[in-house]
CSV table of C-alpha atoms in Angstrom, one decimal:
chain,number,residue,atom,x,y,z
A,198,GLU,CA,22.0,76.6,-40.8
A,199,THR,CA,23.5,73.1,-41.2
A,200,GLY,CA,21.8,70.7,-43.6
A,201,VAL,CA,21.2,67.0,-43.2
A,202,THR,CA,24.4,65.0,-43.1
A,203,GLN,CA,24.9,61.2,-43.3
A,204,SER,CA,27.9,59.0,-42.6
A,205,PRO,CA,29.6,57.1,-44.0
A,206,THR,CA,29.3,58.0,-47.7
A,207,HIS,CA,30.0,54.5,-48.9
A,208,LEU,CA,30.1,51.1,-47.2
A,209,ILE,CA,30.9,47.6,-48.4
A,210,LYS,CA,29.7,44.6,-46.3
A,211,THR,CA,29.3,40.9,-46.8
A,212,ARG,CA,26.2,38.8,-46.4
A,213,GLY,CA,25.2,38.1,-42.8
A,214,GLN,CA,27.0,41.1,-41.4
A,215,GLN,CA,25.5,44.0,-39.5
A,216,VAL,CA,25.7,47.7,-40.4
A,217,THR,CA,24.9,51.0,-38.7
A,218,LEU,CA,24.2,54.2,-40.7
A,219,ARG,CA,24.1,57.6,-39.2
A,220,CYS,CA,22.2,60.8,-39.8
A,221,SER,CA,22.3,64.3,-38.4
A,222,SER,CA,19.2,66.2,-38.9
A,223,GLN,CA,18.9,69.8,-39.9
A,224,SER,CA,19.1,72.3,-37.0
A,225,GLY,CA,15.7,72.6,-35.3
A,226,HIS,CA,14.2,69.5,-36.8
A,227,ASN,CA,12.9,66.8,-34.5
A,228,THR,CA,11.7,64.3,-37.1
A,229,VAL,CA,13.9,61.9,-39.1
A,230,SER,CA,12.7,59.5,-41.8
A,231,TRP,CA,14.7,56.8,-43.4
A,232,TYR,CA,14.3,55.6,-47.0
A,233,GLN,CA,15.9,52.9,-49.1
A,234,GLN,CA,16.6,53.6,-52.8
A,235,ALA,CA,17.5,50.6,-54.9
A,236,LEU,CA,19.2,51.2,-58.2
A,237,GLY,CA,16.7,52.4,-60.8
A,238,GLN,CA,13.9,52.9,-58.2
A,239,GLY,CA,12.4,55.6,-56.2
A,240,PRO,CA,13.0,55.8,-52.4
A,241,GLN,CA,11.0,53.4,-50.3
A,242,PHE,CA,9.9,54.5,-46.8
A,243,ILE,CA,11.6,52.4,-44.0
A,244,PHE,CA,10.5,54.2,-40.8
A,245,GLN,CA,10.2,57.6,-39.1
A,246,TYR,CA,11.3,58.8,-35.7
A,247,TYR,CA,9.7,61.7,-33.9
A,248,ARG,CA,11.1,62.9,-30.5
A,249,GLU,CA,13.0,59.6,-30.0
A,250,GLU,CA,9.9,57.4,-30.7
A,251,GLU,CA,9.2,55.4,-33.9
A,252,ASN,CA,6.2,57.1,-35.5
A,253,GLY,CA,5.6,54.9,-38.5
A,254,ARG,CA,7.1,52.0,-40.3
A,255,GLY,CA,7.0,50.8,-43.9
A,256,ASN,CA,7.1,47.3,-45.3
A,257,PHE,CA,10.6,46.3,-44.1
A,258,PRO,CA,11.5,43.3,-41.9
A,259,PRO,CA,12.4,43.6,-38.2
A,260,ARG,CA,16.1,43.3,-39.0
A,261,PHE,CA,15.8,46.9,-40.0
A,262,SER,CA,15.8,48.9,-36.8
A,263,GLY,CA,16.5,52.5,-35.8
A,264,LEU,CA,17.2,54.9,-33.0
A,265,GLN,CA,16.8,58.6,-32.5
A,266,PHE,CA,18.9,60.4,-29.9
A,267,PRO,CA,18.0,63.4,-27.7
A,268,ASN,CA,19.8,65.7,-30.1
A,269,TYR,CA,17.5,64.3,-32.8
A,270,SER,CA,20.3,62.6,-34.8
A,271,SER,CA,19.4,59.1,-35.8
A,272,GLU,CA,20.8,55.6,-36.6
A,273,LEU,CA,19.6,52.9,-39.0
A,274,ASN,CA,20.7,49.4,-38.1
A,275,VAL,CA,20.4,46.5,-40.5
A,276,ASN,CA,21.2,43.0,-39.2
A,277,ALA,CA,21.9,39.8,-41.2
A,278,LEU,CA,22.6,41.7,-44.4
A,279,GLU,CA,21.3,40.3,-47.7
A,280,LEU,CA,22.4,41.0,-51.2
A,281,ASP,CA,19.1,42.8,-51.9
A,282,ASP,CA,20.0,45.3,-49.1
A,283,SER,CA,22.4,46.9,-51.5
A,284,ALA,CA,21.0,50.4,-52.1
A,285,LEU,CA,21.3,54.1,-51.3
A,286,TYR,CA,20.0,54.8,-47.8
A,287,LEU,CA,18.6,58.3,-47.4
A,288,CYS,CA,17.5,60.1,-44.3
A,289,ALA,CA,15.3,63.1,-44.3
A,290,SER,CA,14.6,65.5,-41.5
A,291,SER,CA,11.5,67.7,-41.0
A,292,LEU,CA,10.2,70.0,-38.4
A,293,LEU,CA,7.0,68.0,-37.9
A,294,PRO,CA,6.1,64.3,-38.3
A,295,SER,CA,3.5,65.1,-40.9
A,296,GLY,CA,4.2,63.9,-44.5
A,297,ALA,CA,3.0,67.3,-45.7
A,298,ASP,CA,5.9,69.1,-43.9
A,299,THR,CA,8.9,69.6,-46.1
A,300,GLN,CA,11.4,66.9,-45.8
A,301,TYR,CA,15.1,67.7,-46.3
A,302,PHE,CA,17.1,64.9,-47.6
A,303,GLY,CA,20.8,64.1,-46.9
A,304,PRO,CA,23.2,62.9,-49.6
A,305,GLY,CA,22.7,59.3,-48.6
A,306,THR,CA,24.9,56.3,-47.7
A,307,ARG,CA,25.7,53.9,-50.6
A,308,LEU,CA,25.7,50.3,-49.1
A,309,THR,CA,27.0,47.5,-51.1
A,310,VAL,CA,26.5,43.9,-49.9
A,311,LEU,CA,28.7,41.3,-51.4
B,963,THR,CA,6.3,48.1,-55.3
B,964,GLN,CA,5.8,51.7,-56.4
B,965,LEU,CA,2.3,53.1,-55.9
B,966,LEU,CA,3.0,55.9,-58.3
B,967,GLU,CA,3.9,55.1,-61.9
B,968,GLN,CA,6.1,57.6,-63.8
B,969,SER,CA,6.6,57.7,-67.5
B,970,PRO,CA,8.8,57.7,-69.5
B,971,GLN,CA,11.5,56.0,-67.5
B,972,PHE,CA,14.2,57.7,-69.6
B,973,LEU,CA,14.2,60.9,-71.6
B,974,SER,CA,17.1,62.3,-73.7
B,975,ILE,CA,16.6,65.6,-75.5
B,976,GLN,CA,18.6,68.4,-77.1
B,977,GLU,CA,19.1,71.7,-75.3
B,978,GLY,CA,16.2,74.0,-76.1
B,979,GLU,CA,13.6,71.3,-76.6
B,980,ASN,CA,10.6,70.9,-74.4
B,981,LEU,CA,9.7,67.8,-72.3
B,982,THR,CA,6.9,66.4,-70.2
B,983,VAL,CA,7.1,63.8,-67.5
B,984,TYR,CA,4.0,62.0,-66.2
B,985,CYS,CA,3.0,60.6,-62.8
B,986,ASN,CA,0.0,58.4,-62.3
B,987,SER,CA,-1.6,56.8,-59.3
B,988,SER,CA,-4.5,54.5,-58.6
B,989,SER,CA,-4.8,56.2,-55.2
B,990,VAL,CA,-5.8,59.7,-54.3
B,991,PHE,CA,-3.3,61.6,-52.3
B,992,SER,CA,-3.9,64.8,-50.3
B,993,SER,CA,-1.0,66.4,-52.1
B,994,LEU,CA,1.8,65.4,-54.5
B,995,GLN,CA,5.4,66.6,-54.6
B,996,TRP,CA,8.0,66.7,-57.3
B,997,TYR,CA,11.7,66.3,-56.6
B,998,ARG,CA,14.9,66.4,-58.6
B,999,GLN,CA,17.8,64.2,-57.6
B,1000,GLU,CA,21.3,64.5,-58.9
B,1001,PRO,CA,24.0,61.8,-58.7
B,1002,GLY,CA,25.5,61.5,-55.3
B,1003,GLU,CA,22.8,63.7,-53.7
B,1004,GLY,CA,19.5,63.3,-52.0
B,1005,PRO,CA,16.2,64.4,-53.7
B,1006,VAL,CA,15.5,68.2,-53.5
B,1007,LEU,CA,11.9,69.4,-53.4
B,1008,LEU,CA,10.7,71.4,-56.4
B,1009,VAL,CA,7.1,71.9,-55.7
B,1010,THR,CA,4.0,70.7,-53.8
B,1011,VAL,CA,0.6,70.6,-55.5
B,1012,VAL,CA,-2.5,70.3,-53.4
B,1013,THR,CA,-5.7,71.3,-55.2
B,1014,GLY,CA,-7.1,69.3,-58.1
B,1015,GLY,CA,-6.6,71.1,-61.4
B,1016,GLU,CA,-3.8,73.2,-59.8
B,1017,VAL,CA,-1.0,74.6,-62.1
B,1018,LYS,CA,2.2,75.9,-60.6
B,1019,LYS,CA,5.1,77.5,-62.5
B,1020,LEU,CA,8.7,77.6,-61.3
B,1021,LYS,CA,10.6,79.5,-64.0
B,1022,ARG,CA,10.7,77.1,-67.0
B,1023,LEU,CA,9.0,74.3,-65.1
B,1024,THR,CA,5.2,73.9,-65.1
B,1025,PHE,CA,3.5,71.4,-62.7
B,1026,GLN,CA,-0.1,70.3,-63.0
B,1027,PHE,CA,-2.2,68.3,-60.6
B,1028,GLY,CA,-5.1,66.3,-62.2
B,1029,ASP,CA,-8.7,67.2,-61.3
B,1030,ALA,CA,-9.1,63.9,-59.5
B,1031,ARG,CA,-5.8,64.3,-57.6
B,1032,LYS,CA,-4.5,61.0,-59.0
B,1033,ASP,CA,-2.1,62.2,-61.7
B,1034,SER,CA,0.4,65.0,-62.3
B,1035,SER,CA,2.7,66.2,-64.9
B,1036,LEU,CA,5.9,68.2,-65.1
B,1037,HIS,CA,6.6,70.2,-68.2
B,1038,ILE,CA,10.0,71.8,-68.9
B,1039,THR,CA,10.2,74.5,-71.5
B,1040,ALA,CA,13.5,75.1,-73.4
B,1041,ALA,CA,15.4,72.6,-71.4
B,1042,GLN,CA,19.0,73.3,-70.4
B,1043,PRO,CA,21.8,70.9,-69.5
B,1044,GLY,CA,21.4,72.0,-65.9
B,1045,ASP,CA,17.9,70.4,-65.9
B,1046,THR,CA,19.6,66.9,-66.2
B,1047,GLY,CA,18.7,64.7,-63.3
B,1048,LEU,CA,16.3,62.1,-61.9
B,1049,TYR,CA,12.8,63.6,-61.5
B,1050,LEU,CA,10.7,61.9,-58.8
B,1051,CYS,CA,7.0,62.4,-57.9
B,1052,ALA,CA,5.8,61.5,-54.4
B,1053,GLY,CA,2.4,61.1,-52.9
B,1054,VAL,CA,2.1,62.7,-49.5
B,1055,GLY,CA,0.7,60.5,-46.7
B,1056,ASP,CA,0.1,61.0,-43.0
B,1057,TYR,CA,3.7,60.8,-42.2
B,1058,LYS,CA,5.5,59.4,-45.2
B,1059,LEU,CA,6.2,60.0,-48.9
B,1060,SER,CA,5.4,57.3,-51.5
B,1061,PHE,CA,7.7,57.8,-54.5
B,1062,GLY,CA,7.4,56.8,-58.1
B,1063,ALA,CA,10.4,55.1,-59.7
B,1064,GLY,CA,11.5,58.3,-61.4
B,1065,THR,CA,12.3,59.6,-64.8
B,1066,THR,CA,15.9,60.1,-65.8
B,1067,VAL,CA,16.2,63.2,-67.9
B,1068,THR,CA,19.3,64.0,-69.9
B,1069,VAL,CA,19.6,67.3,-71.7
B,1070,ARG,CA,22.4,67.3,-74.3
B,1071,ALA,CA,24.2,70.6,-75.0
């Protein structure tokens, strides 16, 4: 059984640029959630995708957008990058869209915005 | 803004000592989870507590859920260097997890 994988591992961008982060969910899981973890903080929920549809969204501006593909892998896109977007971006997959269902986290993508 | 407050923020102890980490919320959650996160990795689920007053044990780790389901604690007995990591509590919502800021635990050999 393949775990959750994310790419790239690290990324450096400058203010105003756009970035795409990728996540492959665990085999058999059709739900992917994205979280932002700033330095010294716990993860903050960005949004969740279930069967290719956005199922819920946290308090993040519209320049944070996502996609889920038929194979249930997912992308997180961030436009007009700001310095505060520097963080570890985590994706988590689960079998069901319920928060109570166990979420399996990937290792994250470390984004640095200069 | 973190809905869950964890204390202490940092904890450094000697191998063999005991430690307790606290998680408090002003909101009631249907259940609460504890995770451990190591550098360069995502959080890994340790336990889910559901019932008020519930106590769960996982080897040397003891988890307690408050009667009102608004607070929880994690107690580690005879800590080992392998217990070093960031411990996160998370309130379980309809579709998302709400995390605390975490407690960084360092166990010195």
